Each structure stands twice: as structure tokens, then as C-alpha cells.
Amino acid sequence: MTARAPLPYGSWPSPISAADVARARLRLSFPTVAGDDVWWQEARPEEGGRTTVVHLQGGQRTDLLQAPWDARTRVHEYGGRSYLPVRTAEGPSLVFANYEDQRLHRLDEGDPKPYPLTPEPAVQAGLRYADFVLSPDGTEIWCVCEGHIAAPGEGEEGVAGIRRAIVAVPLDGSAAENAGAIRELVTGAHFYASPTPSPSGGHLAWVQWNHPRMPWDGTELRVAAVEDGKTVAPRTVKGGLTESAVAPLWRDDQSLYVISDWPGWWNIYQVGLHGESPQALYPAEEEFTGPLWQLGGMPYALLGDGRLAVLHGEGDMRLGIYDPETLDLIDLEVPYEHWLPQLSADGTTIVGIGGGPDVPPSVVRIDSTTGRVEGLRRELAEVPDVAYLSKPRAERLEGPFGRPVHAYVFPPTNPEATAPEGELPPYVVFVHGGPTSRVSTVLNLERAYFTSRGIGVIDVNYGGSTGYGRAYRERLRRQWGVVDVEDAVAAARALVDGGIADPARLAIRGGSAGGWTTLAAVTQNDVFKAATSYFGISELQSFAEATHDFESQYLFGLIGPLPGFERAYEERSPLNHADRTACPVLLLQGLNDPVVPPDQSERFAVALAEKKMPYAYLTFEGESHGFRRAGTVIACLEAELAFYGQTLGFEPRDIDPIDLTVG
């Protein structure tokens, strides 16, 4: 391929369109294996973000749910695994939570239409279900149930009206007309996860925690005996107020595995029925799981011979096999460098979601005996020529006070273009959401959309991110809006100090909590010349009052408890310092967002107008938290590229300018 004449950064021709990025928003998650059968969830942007369940059998891939059925649970608003394959006396079936009404439904093989297992919302208002498991006798679904019931005299649901329990739902459909047929197994805590019966069914294990803690702050692994369909004598066997214990997995009827961050890293332990003799299986300064944002995923799985398929690492997570007898952990040689904490195993077979810098997230099946690796489904059917994909470089940067800051640098990359001599590229600092989350090196066409056009990206795992131990994660405690901003700024300045980026053409962008960091950064300093906020938080007091229950007290750890820390909430909120905004801002907001209400973006737009700072505010009807529709993704990316062109001084190809409002 012959290189073209030098072209300014940002104007390079790219084969990666916004429509390609939208198609890559196909979301694969929560695979399950049983024998030769594999199932997984698949969210499709071209169908408005609808999630179906796919079944692979004998090489034949089948969509089990046709439109308008949408397998998506809203428990904790972030949902998780929304389906469970079951086998009854009548044959194979699929149980799933339907997004529109949040009822559990059952689809039997050969039937054209599912039928409900739980009551209509009018009968039991606002019930949601997640984290499904088949009861030991095979007649019920045991799961987490979340009830949103308006308090007496109120027209809308309030936090006080939200209650959760672990419940038993009959598989025969009797509860669809009789709500009393649903039995409560475990109650009393604010939150639950991972109901897990023992192999013989004599005990039930689960994870629970209470406000104001989040599941990465402190949880309890509880075990109770099961007698006559009821749980008795529950007790805590691992975890506590400052220990995150998650993902119970029974080893046998007398002991179970659990992942705990008691030593400062999420490591695997073995404990007895009464919490006796907790034993670290492989103590290491590595993480063996990630944060519990969604329910139903497992970061490890039990093989037929007693060994464990595990994920582990600092940063990106590798797949390995741990032998409890020899204490050896051996990584598998597979062409997938990072895995989501969503593994399933049966016999010698492992399935998971893996990817790499030039491999999109994929459903992967591995035979642990032969080493055979099969990619069953990719989020992106056709990957662009790797020559257009930037090779990430892991960086351990130095932040304020010598603090380490982890980041990945993605330089501009295009085989058809080169920049004029002496020109430095623009760079965008990507800030992930959460903030208790992390970014990996797995192929992300959204990054490639920019890097292939001559715009560099640095993706920052700022202090507070998971993957680097509890101490790194807790750097954000009471410091949200401080540490994350300092680390994002440190990443940008490191690029400038290294002669990598043009200091006059630095931008920052992020979604949700990343949008908060973006707005906080540009109201605190003048390093950035453009900022893009996807459904970002701008004002804390109203956010704390309006957001959903799962995160309603998250700010108590990130900022401080209320009442008591009102002044800190006021001082940290970007909206209260909008008059100091240092650069133009692009605001993108879904109008049906239950996590970050639209007024968070709208009020910031009004404040920018009063300051007469150029801005654009784009809203999207029907979009929730995290855009799922192809049209929305395309509109946002093209607007963002046009915005950077106008504010950072380059002309992107084939993109219409964006109208910026001034006053």
C-alpha cells in the first residue's frame, strides 16, 4: 500500500465508520455450557438494543427469543444474567426475565410463545428478578427479587419502598395468577447476590450487604441449612464490613470456595460450612474477580475433575487452570488476552467471553484436556485491517505525590496516512464510568474510530479503578472529583511532557461517572480544550436524591455521608463551578435514564449558556443509561468527531459540522 501525501492529524481517511462502531455494540454476555450445548445473551443495537438468548447445539445457532421478547432484568438497574436453561420432566426449557414487564417467563422447547411464571405488574407492582438457579428438586427457580412499591400516599416509588429477598418461584406457572405461590427464602438485608444451593441441596449459600456499603466495600457470605423448603440457622462464613466476599462456589457438601479481598486483593479461599479454617488457595497480588456491578456472573468455574477454571491478573485478566491438589495455577495458551468475569464449565469444557487488542469480545469454548479453542460468536463479525488498529501500550504514570496511575496509550494509526513533519497529534483522555470499574486492552472500535483518523487516545484506569487491589481502589474514598481528576490530568500532562501530544489539542470524554470526572476536570483547570460528557453527573445533592436505590448511598463513600457533608457535595459539584468551565462542552443524554436523570446534563447546559461558553446539548428519546440503539451511537460519535474538529482545529472527513450554542 502506497502512503499518501502528509495529511493533518484528525483528517485521515478511515474505513471505520460510526455505523461500524454501532454494529460492534452487539453485546455478548453470560455464557452457559451443558454438555455440547452453549447459551449466551446477545444485545442487538439494530433491534433497538433488544436482548435475545442464543442457543448453540450441534453447530446450529438459534435465537430462542423473537421480538418483542427482550431478556433483560432491571435489578439494581444494571441487571446481569437474565436467563437460565432448565431441563424438566417435560423437556428442555428457558426461563428469562422480560424487560418490558420484568416478569419471569418460561419458554418450552417446541412452543411458539413463552408463558409467565410471575404475576402481572398490576398484581405485584414493580417486581424484578435476577440471578437465577434451579432448586435442588428441580421444581422452582431460586433468585433475587427486587420489589419497587410506592409508599402509601406517594404517586411515585421512593427508595423507602424498595425491598429485596431471595425467593422461590414455581416452575409450573402457578404464581402467575397466585402471588402467594412465591416463597421467600432469605430476607432482612438490603441487597443479595449469588443464591447457590449445595450439591445435595441441604444448604444454601448467598452474598448479602447493606447500605451504605457497595459490594466491593463489604459483604457477607452466608450459609443456611434448607429444611422443608425453608432456610434455617443462617450464619456468616466469610466477609464483613470491610471485606468483600463474593462468588460462592460449592466444592462439596461440606465446604465451598469464595473470593475475598481480605488480604487486599480478591483471592480465592476455601471455607467450611461454619466458616472454619479459611484457606487461601493461591495468595497473590492479583485479582481473581471484578466489581459486582451486575448479577449472575462467575469469575471461576468447577471442572469435572475438581480443578478450577479461574481468571486472574493485575489489570487484564488471564484464563488459567488451578489444581487444589498440587496448588499449581497454569495459564492456558489461548489467543485471548483478557476475559470478562463470566465463566461456565461442564466436565472438561469451559466457556467465557474473551478478547484482545485485535480480537473483539467473543464467546469462546475451550476443551481443558485437549486445549482446543473455538470462537463461537464475535461482537464484531468482520474486524478492520489490523493496520488500522492502534497497538496499546501499558503505562504506569506518576500522579500527584508520586502516586502510580495506570493507563493504556493508543497512538494514531493509519497505513494510508502520515502527518506533516513537526505536527503533534491531538489526544483524547478516555475516562471510564463506575467509577469502580476499569478499561482493558480488548478491541474497542470506538477508540479505533478516533485513532484511525489521527486522534490519539489515552484510556486511564485512575485511582478508584478495580484490577489493582483494594488500596488502589480505595484511593477514591472521600476523594471523588479530586483523585480521578488529578489522575486524568496527570495522564494528559504525561503525554505532553513526553512529546507525544499537542498541548493545545487535548480533550477529555467519559460516560456516567466518567462524565462527572470530565465536567469536574474542565471546571478545575485549563489543561483540556474540549470535553464530551455522555450522561454525566454534574450536581451531587440532587443526584443523591434522585438516583436509584443501588447507588443511592454510593456517594457516602465517594464524598461523605449525608447529612454532614453537604459542603463537600456543593464544592465538588461541577455545576456549582460552571462559570469556570475552561473549554467548549458536548453534552449527550438519554431522556429515559434512571441512573443519571436528564436534568444533570440540562442544568449544566443552561449554566454554559449563561457563561457564553460554546456547547452542544443532544438528547435521545427512549435511551436509558448507556446508549443501546444504533442510530443513537452513530449520531453521538459523528457529533463528537465534528465537535473535536471545530474545537481542536482540524477538518474531519465526510462529517457535517455541529452547531455550537453560545449564550
PDB file of N, CA, C and O in Angstrom, residues 196-234:
ATOM      1  N   THR A 196     -26.913 -19.976  45.896  1.00  0.00           N
ATOM      2  CA  THR A 196     -26.197 -21.140  45.391  1.00  0.00           C
ATOM      3  C   THR A 196     -26.463 -22.352  46.272  1.00  0.00           C
ATOM      4  O   THR A 196     -25.900 -22.460  47.371  1.00  0.00           O
ATOM      5  N   PRO A 197     -27.307 -23.283  45.838  1.00  0.00           N
ATOM      6  CA  PRO A 197     -27.537 -24.498  46.635  1.00  0.00           C
ATOM      7  C   PRO A 197     -26.311 -25.410  46.630  1.00  0.00           C
ATOM      8  O   PRO A 197     -25.559 -25.465  45.649  1.00  0.00           O
ATOM      9  N   SER A 198     -26.130 -26.152  47.735  1.00  0.00           N
ATOM     10  CA  SER A 198     -25.044 -27.135  47.798  1.00  0.00           C
ATOM     11  C   SER A 198     -25.373 -28.318  46.886  1.00  0.00           C
ATOM     12  O   SER A 198     -26.521 -28.481  46.448  1.00  0.00           O
ATOM     13  N   PRO A 199     -24.376 -29.154  46.564  1.00  0.00           N
ATOM     14  CA  PRO A 199     -24.612 -30.258  45.614  1.00  0.00           C
ATOM     15  C   PRO A 199     -25.789 -31.156  45.974  1.00  0.00           C
ATOM     16  O   PRO A 199     -26.560 -31.559  45.104  1.00  0.00           O
ATOM     17  N   SER A 200     -25.976 -31.459  47.269  1.00  0.00           N
ATOM     18  CA  SER A 200     -27.085 -32.330  47.662  1.00  0.00           C
ATOM     19  C   SER A 200     -28.364 -31.554  47.966  1.00  0.00           C
ATOM     20  O   SER A 200     -29.413 -32.146  48.210  1.00  0.00           O
ATOM     21  N   GLY A 201     -28.269 -30.227  47.972  1.00  0.00           N
ATOM     22  CA  GLY A 201     -29.423 -29.396  48.258  1.00  0.00           C
ATOM     23  C   GLY A 201     -29.686 -29.157  49.718  1.00  0.00           C
ATOM     24  O   GLY A 201     -30.687 -28.525  50.079  1.00  0.00           O
ATOM     25  N   GLY A 202     -28.817 -29.609  50.604  1.00  0.00           N
ATOM     26  CA  GLY A 202     -29.045 -29.461  52.037  1.00  0.00           C
ATOM     27  C   GLY A 202     -28.727 -28.083  52.575  1.00  0.00           C
ATOM     28  O   GLY A 202     -29.122 -27.752  53.695  1.00  0.00           O
ATOM     29  N   HIS A 203     -28.001 -27.270  51.807  1.00  0.00           N
ATOM     30  CA  HIS A 203     -27.643 -25.928  52.263  1.00  0.00           C
ATOM     31  C   HIS A 203     -27.772 -24.937  51.108  1.00  0.00           C
ATOM     32  O   HIS A 203     -27.715 -25.312  49.928  1.00  0.00           O
ATOM     33  N   LEU A 204     -27.936 -23.679  51.475  1.00  0.00           N
ATOM     34  CA  LEU A 204     -27.964 -22.587  50.511  1.00  0.00           C
ATOM     35  C   LEU A 204     -26.927 -21.557  50.933  1.00  0.00           C
ATOM     36  O   LEU A 204     -26.880 -21.141  52.089  1.00  0.00           O
ATOM     37  N   ALA A 205     -26.088 -21.143  49.978  1.00  0.00           N
ATOM     38  CA  ALA A 205     -25.134 -20.058  50.211  1.00  0.00           C
ATOM     39  C   ALA A 205     -25.583 -18.837  49.416  1.00  0.00           C
ATOM     40  O   ALA A 205     -26.205 -18.968  48.356  1.00  0.00           O
ATOM     41  N   TRP A 206     -25.271 -17.659  49.911  1.00  0.00           N
ATOM     42  CA  TRP A 206     -25.572 -16.430  49.184  1.00  0.00           C
ATOM     43  C   TRP A 206     -24.681 -15.304  49.711  1.00  0.00           C
ATOM     44  O   TRP A 206     -24.015 -15.441  50.730  1.00  0.00           O
ATOM     45  N   VAL A 207     -24.694 -14.201  48.997  1.00  0.00           N
ATOM     46  CA  VAL A 207     -23.959 -12.996  49.388  1.00  0.00           C
ATOM     47  C   VAL A 207     -24.974 -11.913  49.712  1.00  0.00           C
ATOM     48  O   VAL A 207     -25.988 -11.769  49.026  1.00  0.00           O
ATOM     49  N   GLN A 208     -24.710 -11.150  50.776  1.00  0.00           N
ATOM     50  CA  GLN A 208     -25.594 -10.040  51.121  1.00  0.00           C
ATOM     51  C   GLN A 208     -24.784  -8.861  51.638  1.00  0.00           C
ATOM     52  O   GLN A 208     -23.648  -9.008  52.090  1.00  0.00           O
ATOM     53  N   TRP A 209     -25.387  -7.669  51.549  1.00  0.00           N
ATOM     54  CA  TRP A 209     -24.758  -6.471  52.098  1.00  0.00           C
ATOM     55  C   TRP A 209     -25.839  -5.416  52.335  1.00  0.00           C
ATOM     56  O   TRP A 209     -26.987  -5.576  51.915  1.00  0.00           O
ATOM     57  N   ASN A 210     -25.464  -4.367  53.022  1.00  0.00           N
ATOM     58  CA  ASN A 210     -26.417  -3.326  53.402  1.00  0.00           C
ATOM     59  C   ASN A 210     -25.880  -1.946  53.058  1.00  0.00           C
ATOM     60  O   ASN A 210     -24.664  -1.734  52.972  1.00  0.00           O
ATOM     61  N   HIS A 211     -26.825  -0.999  52.869  1.00  0.00           N
ATOM     62  CA  HIS A 211     -26.438   0.410  52.771  1.00  0.00           C
ATOM     63  C   HIS A 211     -25.649   0.802  54.020  1.00  0.00           C
ATOM     64  O   HIS A 211     -25.918   0.288  55.108  1.00  0.00           O
ATOM     65  N   PRO A 212     -24.655   1.696  53.921  1.00  0.00           N
ATOM     66  CA  PRO A 212     -24.254   2.427  52.722  1.00  0.00           C
ATOM     67  C   PRO A 212     -23.145   1.752  51.925  1.00  0.00           C
ATOM     68  O   PRO A 212     -22.581   2.373  51.024  1.00  0.00           O
ATOM     69  N   ARG A 213     -22.812   0.507  52.240  1.00  0.00           N
ATOM     70  CA  ARG A 213     -21.712  -0.149  51.536  1.00  0.00           C
ATOM     71  C   ARG A 213     -22.134  -0.578  50.137  1.00  0.00           C
ATOM     72  O   ARG A 213     -23.285  -0.934  49.884  1.00  0.00           O
ATOM     73  N   MET A 214     -21.169  -0.571  49.237  1.00  0.00           N
ATOM     74  CA  MET A 214     -21.314  -1.177  47.929  1.00  0.00           C
ATOM     75  C   MET A 214     -20.675  -2.567  48.005  1.00  0.00           C
ATOM     76  O   MET A 214     -19.902  -2.855  48.932  1.00  0.00           O
ATOM     77  N   PRO A 215     -20.972  -3.453  47.049  1.00  0.00           N
ATOM     78  CA  PRO A 215     -20.487  -4.836  47.200  1.00  0.00           C
ATOM     79  C   PRO A 215     -18.966  -4.977  47.157  1.00  0.00           C
ATOM     80  O   PRO A 215     -18.449  -6.011  47.577  1.00  0.00           O
ATOM     81  N   TRP A 216     -18.251  -3.966  46.667  1.00  0.00           N
ATOM     82  CA  TRP A 216     -16.784  -4.014  46.716  1.00  0.00           C
ATOM     83  C   TRP A 216     -16.250  -3.405  48.010  1.00  0.00           C
ATOM     84  O   TRP A 216     -15.053  -3.429  48.249  1.00  0.00           O
ATOM     85  N   ASP A 217     -17.133  -2.862  48.856  1.00  0.00           N
ATOM     86  CA  ASP A 217     -16.711  -2.327  50.152  1.00  0.00           C
ATOM     87  C   ASP A 217     -16.751  -3.407  51.228  1.00  0.00           C
ATOM     88  O   ASP A 217     -15.749  -3.658  51.904  1.00  0.00           O
ATOM     89  N   GLY A 218     -17.918  -4.031  51.406  1.00  0.00           N
ATOM     90  CA  GLY A 218     -18.064  -5.048  52.442  1.00  0.00           C
ATOM     91  C   GLY A 218     -19.313  -5.868  52.215  1.00  0.00           C
ATOM     92  O   GLY A 218     -20.408  -5.323  52.053  1.00  0.00           O
ATOM     93  N   THR A 219     -19.155  -7.179  52.165  1.00  0.00           N
ATOM     94  CA  THR A 219     -20.280  -8.103  52.004  1.00  0.00           C
ATOM     95  C   THR A 219     -20.094  -9.282  52.950  1.00  0.00           C
ATOM     96  O   THR A 219     -19.011  -9.493  53.498  1.00  0.00           O
ATOM     97  N   GLU A 220     -21.164 -10.058  53.106  1.00  0.00           N
ATOM     98  CA  GLU A 220     -21.097 -11.291  53.892  1.00  0.00           C
ATOM     99  C   GLU A 220     -21.465 -12.474  53.005  1.00  0.00           C
ATOM    100  O   GLU A 220     -22.450 -12.416  52.269  1.00  0.00           O
ATOM    101  N   LEU A 221     -20.669 -13.517  53.083  1.00  0.00           N
ATOM    102  CA  LEU A 221     -21.068 -14.804  52.523  1.00  0.00           C
ATOM    103  C   LEU A 221     -21.801 -15.555  53.626  1.00  0.00           C
ATOM    104  O   LEU A 221     -21.237 -15.831  54.683  1.00  0.00           O
ATOM    105  N   ARG A 222     -23.081 -15.877  53.378  1.00  0.00           N
ATOM    106  CA  ARG A 222     -23.914 -16.539  54.370  1.00  0.00           C
ATOM    107  C   ARG A 222     -24.266 -17.945  53.898  1.00  0.00           C
ATOM    108  O   ARG A 222     -24.382 -18.210  52.696  1.00  0.00           O
ATOM    109  N   VAL A 223     -24.446 -18.851  54.861  1.00  0.00           N
ATOM    110  CA  VAL A 223     -24.863 -20.228  54.579  1.00  0.00           C
ATOM    111  C   VAL A 223     -25.981 -20.589  55.550  1.00  0.00           C
ATOM    112  O   VAL A 223     -25.917 -20.252  56.739  1.00  0.00           O
ATOM    113  N   ALA A 224     -27.010 -21.255  55.037  1.00  0.00           N
ATOM    114  CA  ALA A 224     -28.103 -21.736  55.889  1.00  0.00           C
ATOM    115  C   ALA A 224     -28.465 -23.150  55.474  1.00  0.00           C
ATOM    116  O   ALA A 224     -28.299 -23.541  54.307  1.00  0.00           O
ATOM    117  N   ALA A 225     -28.948 -23.921  56.430  1.00  0.00           N
ATOM    118  CA  ALA A 225     -29.491 -25.241  56.103  1.00  0.00           C
ATOM    119  C   ALA A 225     -30.853 -25.063  55.429  1.00  0.00           C
ATOM    120  O   ALA A 225     -31.566 -24.091  55.677  1.00  0.00           O
ATOM    121  N   VAL A 226     -31.203 -26.001  54.559  1.00  0.00           N
ATOM    122  CA  VAL A 226     -32.506 -25.993  53.898  1.00  0.00           C
ATOM    123  C   VAL A 226     -33.304 -27.174  54.427  1.00  0.00           C
ATOM    124  O   VAL A 226     -32.910 -28.333  54.256  1.00  0.00           O
ATOM    125  N   GLU A 227     -34.417 -26.860  55.104  1.00  0.00           N
ATOM    126  CA  GLU A 227     -35.279 -27.891  55.682  1.00  0.00           C
ATOM    127  C   GLU A 227     -36.726 -27.603  55.315  1.00  0.00           C
ATOM    128  O   GLU A 227     -37.231 -26.508  55.581  1.00  0.00           O
ATOM    129  N   ASP A 228     -37.376 -28.555  54.679  1.00  0.00           N
ATOM    130  CA  ASP A 228     -38.779 -28.413  54.279  1.00  0.00           C
ATOM    131  C   ASP A 228     -39.004 -27.145  53.454  1.00  0.00           C
ATOM    132  O   ASP A 228     -39.995 -26.424  53.622  1.00  0.00           O
ATOM    133  N   GLY A 229     -38.048 -26.865  52.560  1.00  0.00           N
ATOM    134  CA  GLY A 229     -38.187 -25.706  51.686  1.00  0.00           C
ATOM    135  C   GLY A 229     -37.910 -24.374  52.334  1.00  0.00           C
ATOM    136  O   GLY A 229     -38.154 -23.323  51.729  1.00  0.00           O
ATOM    137  N   LYS A 230     -37.395 -24.375  53.572  1.00  0.00           N
ATOM    138  CA  LYS A 230     -37.089 -23.143  54.273  1.00  0.00           C
ATOM    139  C   LYS A 230     -35.621 -23.125  54.678  1.00  0.00           C
ATOM    140  O   LYS A 230     -35.013 -24.174  54.898  1.00  0.00           O
ATOM    141  N   THR A 231     -35.058 -21.913  54.784  1.00  0.00           N
ATOM    142  CA  THR A 231     -33.678 -21.787  55.250  1.00  0.00           C
ATOM    143  C   THR A 231     -33.693 -21.613  56.763  1.00  0.00           C
ATOM    144  O   THR A 231     -34.493 -20.842  57.306  1.00  0.00           O
ATOM    145  N   VAL A 232     -32.804 -22.338  57.453  1.00  0.00           N
ATOM    146  CA  VAL A 232     -32.730 -22.270  58.916  1.00  0.00           C
ATOM    147  C   VAL A 232     -31.274 -22.118  59.340  1.00  0.00           C
ATOM    148  O   VAL A 232     -30.352 -22.527  58.630  1.00  0.00           O
ATOM    149  N   ALA A 233     -31.080 -21.496  60.486  1.00  0.00           N
ATOM    150  CA  ALA A 233     -29.765 -21.314  61.106  1.00  0.00           C
ATOM    151  C   ALA A 233     -28.757 -20.660  60.167  1.00  0.00           C
ATOM    152  O   ALA A 233     -27.662 -21.170  59.949  1.00  0.00           O
ATOM    153  N   PRO A 234     -29.085 -19.490  59.588  1.00  0.00           N
ATOM    154  CA  PRO A 234     -28.114 -18.814  58.715  1.00  0.00           C
ATOM    155  C   PRO A 234     -26.931 -18.284  59.511  1.00  0.00           C
ATOM    156  O   PRO A 234     -27.075 -17.877  60.666  1.00  0.00           O
TER     157      PRO A 234
END
